């Protein structure tokens, strides 16, 4: 893949052993994302999207293949990318502020400095005044914001976001999407984004990767030709509709007959 | 002796720093141990430069506490010492007498009495009865078994023994009809009589004569290494034994202090019976007969096997000095 | 149930005044929860209080009455007035106060040290599954060991003084506390550990920042049992050997056949154990608040 | 922790072989859970078993050795061989077997009746908040009451036979069981009650179809504590008065200062209590399966 | 409202008391749905949709107003409508089959007869072979089906469905929607349906009621002019887009500034 790729996934596959049987969760997968791009991954449930993210984040070794950032392998090196897991996963016994600076704290930064960096971000991105609240006092949307800010503050060039808005209702979701685009614009991170929602994938991304059913594999890579900045109205244009149609087709071909039995 | 002028109470704490602290383990808190309490309350120990603390240790642990060194001495039967000395490299030795009679009585539900005190009548009376005997291994239980065996009865077959661990339950058991005959001492006896559950005891184990029922004992090594303290302790005990014999009013007062919730009647009954049956040793001497009877009981009931010697169990040098 | 009718039911079934469900997200449930609950709540609370007091009075009055007229034998049952009198005597002339202090002292010391040690032990099992696996059956054996029956052995091990009672209270609590903490450790949400690792945390950091706070509710949940166990330990310790303490007093009262005093002991112990229970509940609340622990 | 390195960590932190989180929906967590877990699991399980056996052997061998060479005084500590010998004698010539049967019998009877009665009592609190509120403090008092100290009273009430031990075991269990069941009742998901009402259910139906099954895990969770309490009750009952039973044997051994026999009693009780514990775990599993109860 | 109305909500409002304060959850609301129609309700979170359903289902009395079915008041009469609560709420200790026949069981129907009625339904509507499974063994979609079948089998003319597909992913959701339409067609029930998803509301309904923010109130009633049977492709037509646009506008006017703070 091209030289200027920020992150490359090269022939990564993953086979789990369970009850003595081998379960292929991810077939050989190749991805390459250029610096500062926003790439989405969509695919049926269980196709290995989270598994791929876990491998990139260094939480588990791939069965085959390699993951490189700026050309250097980061297999099994936790902490080199920012990773927002599928759940918001705030520590319930910590205030929102303390949750947001968790990454810095782990890295050993002094609290005062961490707070100094966190507060302006919280203010700017809609968490002003919530620093001493506890996660269970916040709505789902606010919690997602906090989790995302934590990932952001962890300050890695690459951010992996695994269905960050999956649990939100439609209206909140839309405002969170705009919020995310704003952040992305401000910080210029390279983002990998998993979602089930085609609208969301198209609205946010430069590229959309469509995965096949388990074991997952890149079935298609589609560039989104809608220029930025994007507005909610773009979701109702002809161009958008076509794209959505195309993606829906790609996906529905993937669905196997036993679709709902998880 | 550091302090002269025997003050009857324990107010004078003057030389407390120089008092030697001793712990005596007692199996229960019992009016029978009155001389020990008298020596405490009347300052006899303090006069000897001793500060004696009494700790209750149940279920045989009163002896164990001495073996392990947690207690300096123990008050209890020579029988329990003999049992504790099995396999023990540093045997415990009795140094001073306290209760010189088997302080156990047999009583029966009102209306039931043996025809006479003769052995034959006693045997006939006890045969087939349900006897609330106290926990197996304890002195009252063993004495009862001893009596049965001496009468030619088999404790396991000819009577029904109920072995309650808590001596106080005997009142309830006889009242509820759970037993015909019970054993015990004061204050149970007085309690049962006043409630009309039983009459006067029909058999007194005090009639066995000298019996090493409660003696003060210490480790052999203590006698060897620190005979001075033992001597002081025994001297105080002797003084207390004499005082108990001489001054009934003082005895009553100390008893009242030690057992504040006992009623006047109960205290009086206890003391009267004790004096009448010569409960307390007047001089601290443990006679050979006292030990023989005691050990005979252990041997006959099968609790103890093998031999014993009076010399290793008892050391009368301090009493006799 | 015969008096049941649709109309009142509509109001009445509100699962209403029960404790609210763990997660408040459940709107369907919440919405039928507190309709006019407040007013009814107040009324019921007053009724409950009155009921409690009435039942309490009835019990004691009945006891006094029945023993007076002889339906209950006052010799065994004593009577509230007699018990009060004896308690007063024991308090002023006897050693009741000293006994209470003695017993409470050993209980609290054993409780605190036992719970802390046990918690640390339980938490330590997080570090190695092998170590935890090997230790587990021994914990269970220790837990099963009938400490009450160990009288002679205990005297040998810990002596007959104050210390031995505290040790027994310690022994009673340390194992349950360890088992509870271990339960917490086993239940740590693996996703949180994953999160920590994804942030580059070392094991030590995962331990202090996730495992320990996560396990706190488990540890706290063992406090209530532990205080009762610690008290039982102290008392049994006093049964075996003691110069002071409420346990000794009960044994002593038994041997001198002072049923009044036995009852005094029973009541003092009950009150003591309830006071300690309340103390622990306050402690729990305080801890939960301080640690911002949300229902386990 | 010094040996810690990134490479191994990646494999090692898998919160992995822990018990899986309650709800399996948590994919992010599950996905790093069992990578190659099986193989490692097997190895570790073997290591743990070996460790347990080794530690056990060491303990007993050390005990035997130290008492032989005199580092531990065999007078108190006896020794495994002596204890075994005494146990054998007691088993063949004495009454050990009969004692075990006697103690187990009263324990099991008390346990079963106590747990059932307590569960019913606890469940009954669902019917009226007022009734439950009034009863609660009395339950707590009963729970706090030191039943061990009630010796004389218990003898009056229940006599001295086998029955009185079973009653004491019953008393020990009934309160905790009631408190547990009440805990279950209090935690019933109000949404489920709402659901039942929306389907037109009567209170009786809500009770039998929701409250009872919902509370089962709570009731079951009290079983483990209860079996231990029941055993303690039986033993204390035997301490107070008995002709048979392991408790009596220990008291007897203590009184005649037969340390070997004390140790035999302690071991027999430990084994008994562990067997019962296992039995209860099996019972729990069976009940949970039959009632299809999914982690509370 | 028209005579042929199956269910009518007349001036219903609801005020809760909490911590001594009165909280208006639902302002005076009027609804009327004709027999066999499919009506959806959309509105911001907390606007009282579930409260309204609870009142209709007879679980709580309204503060003012009345609810009638076929002209008869059903206030506080639980069991006269089928109600599927916001959660799927299957009893975890019962098999799927036993969950589905719960309503019949409560009504006192013999089990054999209930099973006889349930099994064909389960077979027809995608739960074949799952009768002896337990709820926790099923995917979210399957659970929702079971809960819906239970409501269906309870056999009332009116069914209230409170966000039945809220927790499902987009793909599963689509298939569940089609499934629901199928059932609705087969049984001709009158359906009241709450959702957050505008696409869903439009795709399924004859009428869409838009509620205002708390305290809720009917802000608009929009008829959906797309003919049935509908296909997923209808979601990308011009007509649909217009409608969606319109609804989005209506809703966004409702959103207050503190939108995300639940
Ligand atoms: N029992 C209650 N006591 C007090 N307030 C309540 C109660 N039930 C609901 N509320 C309040 O009434 C309002 C309406 O709640 P409701 O659950 O009906 O909203 P909803 O429209 O269903 O929201 P969602 O879309 O999130 O499900 C909310 O603000 C809620 O907090
Ligand atoms: N630790 C594991 N052991 C065995 N199998 C696993 C493990 N983790 C994940 N799997 C399986 O691998 C497959 C891929 O899981 P993964 O969580 O990556 O899917 P996903 O695409 O993220 O799904 P979703 O969209 O539901 O989040 C699934 O079938 C899952 O059951
Ligand atoms: Mg995933
Ligand atoms: Mg709702």
mmCIF file of N, CA and C in Angstrom, chain C residues 6-7 9-11 14 24-39, chain E residues 14-21 50-51 54 58-61 75-76 78 83 85-87:
data_model
loop_
_atom_site.group_PDB
_atom_site.id
_atom_site.type_symbol
_atom_site.label_atom_id
_atom_site.label_comp_id
_atom_site.label_asym_id
_atom_site.label_seq_id
_atom_site.Cartn_x
_atom_site.Cartn_y
_atom_site.Cartn_z
ATOM 1 N N UNK C 6 -60.035 -4.892 41.691
ATOM 2 C CA UNK C 6 -59.344 -4.239 40.591
ATOM 3 C C UNK C 6 -59.029 -2.779 40.883
ATOM 4 N N UNK C 7 -60.027 -2.093 41.382
ATOM 5 C CA UNK C 7 -59.907 -0.658 41.502
ATOM 6 C C UNK C 7 -58.704 -0.270 42.363
ATOM 7 N N UNK C 9 -56.313 -2.076 43.202
ATOM 8 C CA UNK C 9 -55.101 -2.696 42.710
ATOM 9 C C UNK C 9 -54.303 -1.741 41.842
ATOM 10 N N UNK C 10 -55.024 -1.069 41.018
ATOM 11 C CA UNK C 10 -54.393 -0.140 40.098
ATOM 12 C C UNK C 10 -53.489 0.808 40.860
ATOM 13 N N UNK C 11 -53.973 1.226 42.017
ATOM 14 C CA UNK C 11 -53.109 2.059 42.835
ATOM 15 C C UNK C 11 -52.104 1.223 43.602
ATOM 16 N N UNK C 14 -48.374 -0.692 42.478
ATOM 17 C CA UNK C 14 -47.105 0.020 42.338
ATOM 18 C C UNK C 14 -46.035 -0.705 43.117
ATOM 19 N N UNK C 24 -31.477 3.007 36.818
ATOM 20 C CA UNK C 24 -32.672 3.827 36.730
ATOM 21 C C UNK C 24 -33.173 3.960 35.308
ATOM 22 N N UNK C 25 -32.515 3.285 34.379
ATOM 23 C CA UNK C 25 -32.874 3.489 32.983
ATOM 24 C C UNK C 25 -34.252 2.924 32.642
ATOM 25 N N UNK C 26 -34.710 2.086 33.516
ATOM 26 C CA UNK C 26 -35.921 1.352 33.251
ATOM 27 C C UNK C 26 -37.155 2.230 33.422
ATOM 28 N N UNK C 27 -37.486 2.929 32.367
ATOM 29 C CA UNK C 27 -38.550 3.908 32.500
ATOM 30 C C UNK C 27 -39.909 3.303 32.786
ATOM 31 N N UNK C 28 -40.199 2.238 32.055
ATOM 32 C CA UNK C 28 -41.521 1.643 32.194
ATOM 33 C C UNK C 28 -41.804 1.356 33.657
ATOM 34 N N UNK C 29 -40.783 0.888 34.338
ATOM 35 C CA UNK C 29 -40.973 0.545 35.740
ATOM 36 C C UNK C 29 -41.049 1.806 36.586
ATOM 37 N N UNK C 30 -40.131 2.722 36.337
ATOM 38 C CA UNK C 30 -40.072 3.894 37.174
ATOM 39 C C UNK C 30 -41.383 4.663 37.133
ATOM 40 N N UNK C 31 -41.960 4.651 35.931
ATOM 41 C CA UNK C 31 -43.118 5.517 35.781
ATOM 42 C C UNK C 31 -44.277 5.088 36.666
ATOM 43 N N UNK C 32 -44.389 3.796 36.970
ATOM 44 C CA UNK C 32 -45.505 3.452 37.840
ATOM 45 C C UNK C 32 -45.016 3.306 39.274
ATOM 46 N N UNK C 33 -43.880 3.902 39.516
ATOM 47 C CA UNK C 33 -43.270 3.645 40.796
ATOM 48 C C UNK C 33 -43.826 4.506 41.911
ATOM 49 N N UNK C 34 -43.751 5.772 41.738
ATOM 50 C CA UNK C 34 -43.987 6.604 42.910
ATOM 51 C C UNK C 34 -45.221 7.479 42.798
ATOM 52 N N UNK C 35 -46.173 7.022 42.056
ATOM 53 C CA UNK C 35 -47.390 7.796 41.965
ATOM 54 C C UNK C 35 -47.984 7.980 43.360
ATOM 55 N N UNK C 36 -48.047 9.203 43.767
ATOM 56 C CA UNK C 36 -48.599 9.522 45.082
ATOM 57 C C UNK C 36 -47.949 8.714 46.191
ATOM 58 N N UNK C 37 -46.764 8.178 45.858
ATOM 59 C CA UNK C 37 -46.105 7.305 46.823
ATOM 60 C C UNK C 37 -45.792 8.044 48.113
ATOM 61 N N UNK C 38 -45.445 9.313 47.975
ATOM 62 C CA UNK C 38 -44.954 10.028 49.152
ATOM 63 C C UNK C 38 -45.943 10.060 50.309
ATOM 64 N N UNK C 39 -47.170 10.414 49.961
ATOM 65 C CA UNK C 39 -48.171 10.550 51.011
ATOM 66 C C UNK C 39 -48.380 9.203 51.703
ATOM 67 N N UNK E 14 -50.977 13.802 33.258
ATOM 68 C CA UNK E 14 -50.410 13.076 34.408
ATOM 69 C C UNK E 14 -49.404 13.954 35.132
ATOM 70 N N UNK E 15 -49.617 14.076 36.422
ATOM 71 C CA UNK E 15 -48.690 14.833 37.247
ATOM 72 C C UNK E 15 -48.142 13.902 38.323
ATOM 73 N N UNK E 16 -46.845 13.809 38.395
ATOM 74 C CA UNK E 16 -46.221 12.983 39.433
ATOM 75 C C UNK E 16 -45.813 13.849 40.611
ATOM 76 N N UNK E 17 -45.795 13.263 41.764
ATOM 77 C CA UNK E 17 -45.223 13.946 42.930
ATOM 78 C C UNK E 17 -43.911 13.289 43.278
ATOM 79 N N UNK E 18 -42.890 14.089 43.316
ATOM 80 C CA UNK E 18 -41.594 13.513 43.665
ATOM 81 C C UNK E 18 -40.865 14.500 44.565
ATOM 82 N N UNK E 19 -40.387 14.015 45.683
ATOM 83 C CA UNK E 19 -39.697 14.878 46.649
ATOM 84 C C UNK E 19 -40.543 16.098 46.977
ATOM 85 N N UNK E 20 -41.833 15.907 47.094
ATOM 86 C CA UNK E 20 -42.708 16.997 47.493
ATOM 87 C C UNK E 20 -43.061 17.964 46.384
ATOM 88 N N UNK E 21 -42.428 17.772 45.207
ATOM 89 C CA UNK E 21 -42.752 18.670 44.107
ATOM 90 C C UNK E 21 -43.636 17.950 43.105
ATOM 91 N N UNK E 50 -44.108 6.706 27.547
ATOM 92 C CA UNK E 50 -44.338 5.494 28.329
ATOM 93 C C UNK E 50 -45.419 5.719 29.379
ATOM 94 N N UNK E 51 -45.433 6.916 29.939
ATOM 95 C CA UNK E 51 -46.465 7.248 30.918
ATOM 96 C C UNK E 51 -47.853 7.103 30.298
ATOM 97 N N UNK E 54 -48.714 3.533 29.967
ATOM 98 C CA UNK E 54 -49.054 2.936 31.260
ATOM 99 C C UNK E 54 -50.485 3.273 31.659
ATOM 100 N N UNK E 58 -53.870 0.724 31.914
ATOM 101 C CA UNK E 58 -54.566 0.573 33.190
ATOM 102 C C UNK E 58 -53.652 0.373 34.371
ATOM 103 N N UNK E 59 -52.378 0.701 34.199
ATOM 104 C CA UNK E 59 -51.438 0.476 35.300
ATOM 105 C C UNK E 59 -51.411 1.637 36.275
ATOM 106 N N UNK E 60 -51.849 2.796 35.821
ATOM 107 C CA UNK E 60 -51.923 3.941 36.738
ATOM 108 C C UNK E 60 -53.067 4.837 36.299
ATOM 109 N N UNK E 61 -53.688 5.518 37.250
ATOM 110 C CA UNK E 61 -54.780 6.404 36.877
ATOM 111 C C UNK E 61 -54.224 7.702 36.307
ATOM 112 N N UNK E 75 -60.045 3.100 32.233
ATOM 113 C CA UNK E 75 -59.086 3.647 33.198
ATOM 114 C C UNK E 75 -58.898 2.660 34.353
ATOM 115 N N UNK E 76 -57.658 2.395 34.675
ATOM 116 C CA UNK E 76 -57.333 1.508 35.801
ATOM 117 C C UNK E 76 -57.823 0.080 35.619
ATOM 118 N N UNK E 78 -56.425 -2.979 34.207
ATOM 119 C CA UNK E 78 -55.300 -3.676 33.597
ATOM 120 C C UNK E 78 -55.805 -4.895 32.849
ATOM 121 N N UNK E 83 -49.962 -5.082 26.000
ATOM 122 C CA UNK E 83 -48.966 -4.037 26.226
ATOM 123 C C UNK E 83 -47.590 -4.666 26.226
ATOM 124 N N UNK E 85 -43.993 -3.788 27.077
ATOM 125 C CA UNK E 85 -43.249 -2.738 27.771
ATOM 126 C C UNK E 85 -41.929 -2.431 27.073
ATOM 127 N N UNK E 86 -41.327 -1.323 27.541
ATOM 128 C CA UNK E 86 -40.134 -0.827 26.863
ATOM 129 C C UNK E 86 -38.986 -1.833 26.865
ATOM 130 N N UNK E 87 -38.905 -2.647 27.920
ATOM 131 C CA UNK E 87 -37.912 -3.724 27.911
ATOM 132 C C UNK E 87 -38.594 -4.994 27.435
#
